[in-house]
Short mmCIF file of C-alpha atoms in Angstrom, two decimals:
data_model
loop_
_atom_site.label_atom_id
_atom_site.label_comp_id
_atom_site.label_asym_id
_atom_site.label_seq_id
_atom_site.Cartn_x
_atom_site.Cartn_y
_atom_site.Cartn_z
CA MET C 1 -5.21 152.30 -149.89
CA LEU C 2 -1.52 151.23 -149.69
CA GLU C 3 0.74 150.21 -152.59
CA VAL C 4 4.36 149.14 -152.04
CA LYS C 5 6.10 148.98 -155.41
CA ASN C 6 9.49 147.41 -156.12
CA ILE C 7 11.02 148.44 -152.77
CA ASP C 8 14.69 147.72 -152.05
CA VAL C 9 16.15 148.39 -148.65
CA TYR C 10 19.76 148.05 -147.55
CA TYR C 11 21.43 147.93 -144.14
CA GLY C 12 24.91 148.94 -145.24
CA ASN C 13 25.90 146.27 -147.74
CA ILE C 14 23.11 143.88 -146.68
CA HIS C 15 20.21 143.79 -149.12
CA ALA C 16 17.39 143.42 -146.62
CA LEU C 17 14.30 143.92 -148.86
CA LYS C 18 14.44 142.84 -152.49
CA ASP C 19 11.85 144.17 -154.94
CA ILE C 20 8.99 144.08 -152.45
CA ASN C 21 5.46 144.54 -153.85
CA LEU C 22 2.29 144.41 -151.82
CA LYS C 23 -1.13 146.08 -151.66
CA VAL C 24 -3.62 146.76 -148.88
CA GLU C 25 -7.20 147.62 -149.84
CA ASP C 26 -9.42 149.91 -147.78
CA GLY C 27 -11.06 147.93 -144.99
CA GLU C 28 -8.88 144.88 -145.16
CA ILE C 29 -6.72 143.04 -142.63
CA VAL C 30 -3.64 141.92 -144.51
CA THR C 31 -0.93 139.90 -142.80
CA LEU C 32 2.75 139.57 -143.66
CA ILE C 33 4.25 136.34 -142.33
CA GLY C 34 7.69 134.77 -142.51
CA ALA C 35 10.57 133.44 -140.41
CA ASN C 36 12.67 135.61 -138.09
CA GLY C 37 14.92 137.88 -140.15
CA ALA C 38 12.83 137.52 -143.31
CA GLY C 39 12.17 141.27 -143.55
CA LYS C 40 8.75 141.72 -141.95
CA THR C 41 9.69 144.41 -139.48
CA THR C 42 11.87 146.17 -142.05
CA THR C 43 8.86 146.37 -144.39
CA LEU C 44 6.70 148.01 -141.77
CA LYS C 45 9.47 150.45 -140.79
CA THR C 46 9.90 151.41 -144.44
CA ILE C 47 6.15 152.05 -144.85
CA SER C 48 6.05 154.25 -141.72
CA GLY C 49 9.13 156.26 -142.73
CA LEU C 50 11.56 154.96 -140.15
CA ILE C 51 13.72 153.51 -142.92
CA ASN C 52 14.31 155.00 -146.34
CA PRO C 53 14.15 152.66 -149.33
CA LYS C 54 16.97 152.75 -151.87
CA ASN C 55 14.62 151.95 -154.78
CA GLY C 56 10.90 151.82 -155.44
CA GLU C 57 7.98 153.81 -154.12
CA ILE C 58 5.16 153.61 -151.59
CA LEU C 59 1.74 155.14 -152.30
CA PHE C 60 -0.91 155.86 -149.68
CA ASN C 61 -4.28 156.74 -151.20
CA GLY C 62 -2.41 157.57 -154.37
CA GLU C 63 0.05 159.94 -152.74
CA ARG C 64 3.76 159.05 -152.83
CA ILE C 65 4.99 158.78 -149.24
CA SER C 66 8.38 156.96 -149.61
CA SER C 67 10.25 160.26 -149.49
CA LEU C 68 8.44 161.50 -146.33
CA ASN C 69 9.60 161.25 -142.76
CA ALA C 70 7.74 159.38 -140.04
CA SER C 71 5.98 162.41 -138.54
CA GLN C 72 4.66 163.45 -141.93
CA ILE C 73 3.34 159.94 -142.55
CA VAL C 74 1.55 159.83 -139.21
CA LYS C 75 -0.26 163.02 -140.16
CA LEU C 76 -1.48 161.41 -143.38
CA GLY C 77 -3.18 158.66 -141.40
CA ILE C 78 -0.71 155.77 -140.84
CA SER C 79 0.18 154.67 -137.28
CA HIS C 80 2.77 152.06 -136.40
CA VAL C 81 2.66 149.85 -133.28
CA PRO C 82 6.27 148.68 -133.21
CA GLU C 83 7.67 145.31 -132.19
CA GLY C 84 8.34 145.32 -128.46
CA ARG C 85 5.55 147.89 -127.82
CA ARG C 86 7.89 150.83 -127.16
CA ILE C 87 5.64 152.57 -124.69
CA PHE C 88 6.91 155.53 -122.63
CA ALA C 89 7.64 153.42 -119.56
CA ASN C 90 8.14 156.33 -117.13
CA MET C 91 4.92 158.09 -118.09
CA THR C 92 1.44 157.19 -116.94
CA VAL C 93 -1.04 155.35 -119.11
CA MET C 94 -2.93 158.59 -119.72
CA GLU C 95 0.23 160.47 -120.67
CA ASN C 96 1.07 157.76 -123.18
CA LEU C 97 -2.34 158.16 -124.78
CA GLU C 98 -1.91 161.94 -124.82
CA MET C 99 1.38 161.44 -126.74
CA GLY C 100 -0.60 159.42 -129.33
CA ALA C 101 -2.80 162.48 -129.91
CA PHE C 102 0.16 164.93 -130.00
CA ILE C 103 -0.34 165.91 -133.64
CA ARG C 104 -4.04 166.63 -133.22
CA LYS C 105 -5.74 169.95 -132.45
CA ASP C 106 -9.40 168.86 -132.42
CA THR C 107 -9.77 168.81 -128.57
CA LYS C 108 -13.39 167.73 -128.53
CA ASN C 109 -12.77 164.71 -130.77
CA ILE C 110 -9.66 163.79 -128.77
CA ALA C 111 -11.81 163.47 -125.66
CA ASP C 112 -14.19 161.18 -127.52
CA ASP C 113 -11.33 159.06 -128.70
CA TYR C 114 -10.05 158.51 -125.15
CA ASP C 115 -13.49 157.05 -124.43
CA LYS C 116 -13.22 154.79 -127.48
CA VAL C 117 -9.82 153.48 -126.42
CA PHE C 118 -11.10 152.86 -122.88
CA SER C 119 -14.13 150.99 -124.29
CA LEU C 120 -11.76 148.71 -126.24
CA PHE C 121 -9.38 148.36 -123.33
CA PRO C 122 -11.26 148.76 -120.00
CA ARG C 123 -8.13 147.84 -118.05
CA LEU C 124 -6.38 150.96 -119.37
CA LYS C 125 -9.19 153.08 -117.90
CA GLU C 126 -8.73 151.40 -114.55
CA ARG C 127 -4.97 152.02 -114.73
CA ARG C 128 -4.93 155.41 -116.44
CA LYS C 129 -2.89 157.00 -113.59
CA GLN C 130 -0.50 154.07 -113.32
CA ILE C 131 3.09 154.26 -114.55
CA ALA C 132 3.12 152.42 -117.89
CA GLY C 133 6.27 150.43 -117.16
CA THR C 134 4.57 148.70 -114.27
CA LEU C 135 1.78 147.24 -116.44
CA SER C 136 1.70 143.59 -117.41
CA GLY C 137 2.93 142.62 -120.92
CA GLY C 138 -0.61 142.32 -122.18
CA GLU C 139 -1.61 145.69 -120.74
CA GLN C 140 1.46 147.30 -122.33
CA GLN C 141 0.44 145.87 -125.69
CA MET C 142 -3.05 147.24 -125.24
CA LEU C 143 -1.51 150.63 -124.39
CA ALA C 144 0.71 150.60 -127.45
CA ILE C 145 -2.30 149.92 -129.67
CA GLY C 146 -4.41 152.50 -127.83
CA ARG C 147 -1.71 155.09 -128.23
CA ALA C 148 -1.57 154.49 -131.97
CA LEU C 149 -5.35 154.74 -132.26
CA MET C 150 -5.26 158.20 -130.63
CA SER C 151 -3.82 159.61 -133.89
CA ARG C 152 -7.03 158.41 -135.69
CA PRO C 153 -5.18 156.31 -138.28
CA ARG C 154 -6.80 155.10 -141.45
CA LEU C 155 -4.12 152.44 -141.66
CA LEU C 156 -2.72 150.67 -138.57
CA LEU C 157 0.61 148.80 -138.79
CA LEU C 158 0.89 146.11 -136.13
CA ASP C 159 4.26 144.42 -135.54
CA GLU C 160 4.08 141.19 -133.50
CA PRO C 161 1.22 142.14 -131.18
CA SER C 162 1.13 138.70 -129.55
CA MET C 163 4.88 138.52 -128.76
CA GLY C 164 5.52 137.25 -125.21
CA LEU C 165 1.88 137.09 -124.24
CA ALA C 166 -0.08 134.24 -122.67
CA PRO C 167 -2.52 132.38 -124.97
CA LEU C 168 -5.63 133.84 -123.32
CA VAL C 169 -4.23 137.40 -123.72
CA VAL C 170 -3.37 136.68 -127.37
CA LYS C 171 -7.00 135.70 -128.04
CA GLU C 172 -8.12 138.90 -126.38
CA ILE C 173 -5.73 141.05 -128.42
CA PHE C 174 -6.86 139.43 -131.70
CA SER C 175 -10.48 139.90 -130.80
CA ILE C 176 -9.79 143.60 -130.29
CA ILE C 177 -7.83 143.77 -133.56
CA ARG C 178 -10.95 142.51 -135.35
CA ASP C 179 -13.09 145.07 -133.53
CA ILE C 180 -10.75 147.86 -134.59
CA ASN C 181 -10.93 146.68 -138.20
CA GLU C 182 -14.73 146.40 -138.09
CA SER C 183 -14.94 149.98 -136.84
CA GLY C 184 -13.28 151.16 -140.06
CA THR C 185 -9.49 150.97 -139.57
CA THR C 186 -7.47 149.07 -142.19
CA ILE C 187 -4.74 146.87 -140.76
CA LEU C 188 -1.39 145.53 -141.98
CA LEU C 189 -0.33 142.86 -139.52
CA VAL C 190 3.04 141.25 -138.88
CA GLU C 191 2.61 138.35 -136.55
CA GLN C 192 4.63 135.34 -135.25
CA ASN C 193 1.44 133.38 -134.46
CA VAL C 194 0.78 132.40 -138.05
CA ASN C 195 -2.40 130.45 -137.34
CA MET C 196 -3.99 133.42 -135.55
CA ALA C 197 -2.79 135.84 -138.24
CA LEU C 198 -4.21 133.81 -141.14
CA ASN C 199 -7.49 133.30 -139.36
CA ALA C 200 -7.83 137.04 -138.70
CA ALA C 201 -6.71 138.35 -142.08
CA ASN C 202 -8.41 138.65 -145.44
CA ARG C 203 -5.20 138.18 -147.42
CA ALA C 204 -1.62 137.21 -146.66
CA TYR C 205 1.88 137.71 -148.05
CA ILE C 206 4.68 135.31 -147.25
CA ILE C 207 8.17 136.85 -147.17
CA LYS C 208 11.40 134.87 -147.23
CA ASN C 209 14.94 136.25 -147.27
CA GLY C 210 13.65 139.71 -148.12
CA ARG C 211 11.41 138.63 -151.03
CA ILE C 212 7.70 138.07 -151.32
CA GLU C 213 7.40 134.33 -152.07
CA LEU C 214 3.66 133.90 -152.08
CA GLU C 215 0.41 135.81 -151.69
CA GLY C 216 -3.25 134.99 -151.61
CA ASP C 217 -6.42 134.55 -149.62
CA SER C 218 -5.40 133.87 -146.06
CA LYS C 219 -7.96 131.05 -145.51
CA LEU C 220 -6.72 129.23 -148.60
CA LEU C 221 -3.10 129.64 -147.54
CA LEU C 222 -4.03 128.27 -144.13
CA ASN C 223 -4.88 124.98 -145.84
CA GLU C 224 -1.86 124.82 -148.13
CA GLU C 225 0.26 121.81 -147.17
CA ASP C 226 3.59 123.60 -147.79
CA ILE C 227 2.51 126.53 -145.66
CA ARG C 228 1.39 124.27 -142.88
CA LYS C 229 4.69 122.40 -142.90
CA ALA C 230 6.77 125.57 -142.93
CA TYR C 231 4.82 127.68 -140.38
CA LEU C 232 2.14 125.67 -138.57
CA GLU C 233 3.62 122.28 -137.66
#
């Protein structure tokens, strides 16, 4: 579904991503893990069109998207839940979800998708008239994911969905991520909780200093001694 080929990204003179290559197959959960500043968020932003690569290309279902802007990429079926949630804090929960469906014209299906989001996140239904900025951190994360789902993505990019959340809420979020995947949405996940990410994912890439250092089956990587020392102990 997604191919990232030989991507280089610069911030001014800083070479942030160096010859990045990764693939995501239809139906997978793939996780990208690494230390702070390794290039995880930059990779997701480049895929979603928020950053333009200097070299390389990105293909989505065989179509080159690395020259497209973010709004064009959303229309093709990629939605990005950014680090820090980035909800519209002064809007209601329902208005945030409506913004997620902004590009769509299929009114009947939009109504059905509100119901799907509310079935995944019952608390959002209870708080649909509440101002989003007054929600708890976990509820705001649920809203950010729900808003992204309202565009009916085929590929969902999740950047640090557990950040700042209590352990019980993290478990709930990851259970919902699995449900989203099982319902047919492919997921590329960046996550600080490496143990949770490797347990949830089919495959993993490890990025260090802007380069992919290792890739493989996530369950096998979970048991690699070097990985455990670097990320889990």
